[in-house]
């Protein structure tokens, strides 16, 4: 379909003149960035494995040493992934002596479930 430059300008002016009914459905930009960071944090196979391991650990928490042994990865690699997920609000961390223990942050996981529920409803 060919549209002349004049028609494009008129369409743009009309769009600006009336408020979009979709605009009220937008989420706040800060909220969108926060949700994107959460999704980015779990959009990695190793992080998904770590999250599942921690979530299903017998006591609901796991030590870094246990996670490295289980995945066969070096401690700095596992620590990096855990840091990313902790900063995204998906995990909590607690230092006990020389070891750090991680548990799933239920509020953070609730945000992931909310995102997925919205996607599922669409």
XYZ file of C-alpha atoms in Angstrom:
122
model
C 0.000 0.000 0.000
C 1.441 3.351 -1.065
C 0.958 6.272 1.299
C 1.879 9.777 0.324
C 3.984 11.924 2.683
C 0.992 14.194 3.276
C -1.196 11.274 4.344
C 1.502 10.071 6.730
C 1.636 13.495 8.379
C -2.159 13.645 8.712
C -2.252 10.164 10.272
C 0.505 11.157 12.719
C -1.340 14.371 13.651
C -4.578 12.438 14.211
C -2.785 9.891 16.383
C -1.322 12.673 18.531
C -4.685 14.434 18.791
C -6.496 11.487 20.369
C -5.232 9.631 23.393
C -4.536 6.004 22.699
C -6.754 3.591 24.560
C -3.712 1.336 24.765
C -1.616 3.966 26.557
C -3.514 3.383 29.788
C -2.497 -0.275 29.666
C 1.231 0.482 29.730
C 3.195 -0.503 32.777
C 5.485 2.102 34.270
C 8.915 2.214 32.583
C 10.729 1.586 35.886
C 8.526 -1.462 36.515
C 9.192 -2.732 32.982
C 12.942 -2.405 33.511
C 12.746 -4.205 36.859
C 10.708 -7.047 35.362
C 13.102 -7.287 32.410
C 16.035 -7.610 34.822
C 14.262 -10.463 36.614
C 13.552 -12.260 33.354
C 17.106 -11.681 32.147
C 18.417 -13.152 35.393
C 16.656 -16.455 34.795
C 17.124 -16.527 31.007
C 20.217 -18.674 31.321
C 20.273 -22.488 31.515
C 22.764 -22.593 34.394
C 20.742 -20.086 36.414
C 17.568 -22.053 35.845
C 19.348 -25.185 37.056
C 20.649 -23.366 40.133
C 17.244 -21.903 40.922
C 15.614 -25.322 40.660
C 18.319 -26.959 42.796
C 17.946 -24.373 45.537
C 14.164 -24.431 45.395
C 14.085 -28.222 45.734
C 16.901 -28.561 48.274
C 15.774 -30.536 51.357
C 16.050 -27.547 53.713
C 14.985 -25.020 51.061
C 18.506 -23.656 50.907
C 21.867 -24.671 49.521
C 25.513 -23.871 50.126
C 27.721 -22.709 47.265
C 30.001 -25.731 47.757
C 27.075 -28.115 47.263
C 25.987 -26.297 44.129
C 29.423 -26.337 42.519
C 29.779 -30.082 43.157
C 26.318 -30.785 41.783
C 26.769 -28.801 38.561
C 30.426 -29.590 38.028
C 31.243 -25.902 37.668
C 33.928 -23.842 39.365
C 33.017 -21.733 42.393
C 33.573 -18.324 40.701
C 31.171 -19.268 37.905
C 28.476 -20.458 40.282
C 28.981 -17.413 42.527
C 28.546 -15.091 39.550
C 25.230 -16.690 38.603
C 24.038 -16.617 42.204
C 24.973 -12.936 42.488
C 22.963 -12.077 39.370
C 19.905 -13.870 40.714
C 20.311 -12.347 44.174
C 20.541 -8.835 42.720
C 17.399 -9.532 40.685
C 15.558 -10.439 43.896
C 15.166 -14.132 43.137
C 17.440 -15.438 45.896
C 18.403 -14.495 49.413
C 21.889 -15.099 50.763
C 23.203 -15.659 54.262
C 26.841 -15.956 55.258
C 27.539 -18.620 57.881
C 31.191 -18.669 58.787
C 33.144 -19.096 55.573
C 30.202 -20.418 53.536
C 27.298 -18.624 51.901
C 23.869 -20.206 51.813
C 21.179 -19.321 49.278
C 17.415 -19.690 49.421
C 14.645 -18.768 47.005
C 13.149 -15.343 47.673
C 9.412 -16.075 47.605
C 8.474 -12.463 46.787
C 10.886 -12.450 43.858
C 9.525 -15.727 42.548
C 6.031 -14.302 42.973
C 6.957 -11.561 40.496
C 8.082 -14.196 38.000
C 4.790 -16.058 38.440
C 2.867 -12.795 37.907
C 4.739 -12.162 34.653
C 4.042 -15.677 33.439
C 0.394 -15.544 34.493
C -0.099 -12.341 32.480
C 1.605 -13.932 29.485
C -0.553 -17.040 29.838
C -3.772 -14.977 30.004
C -2.926 -13.076 26.821
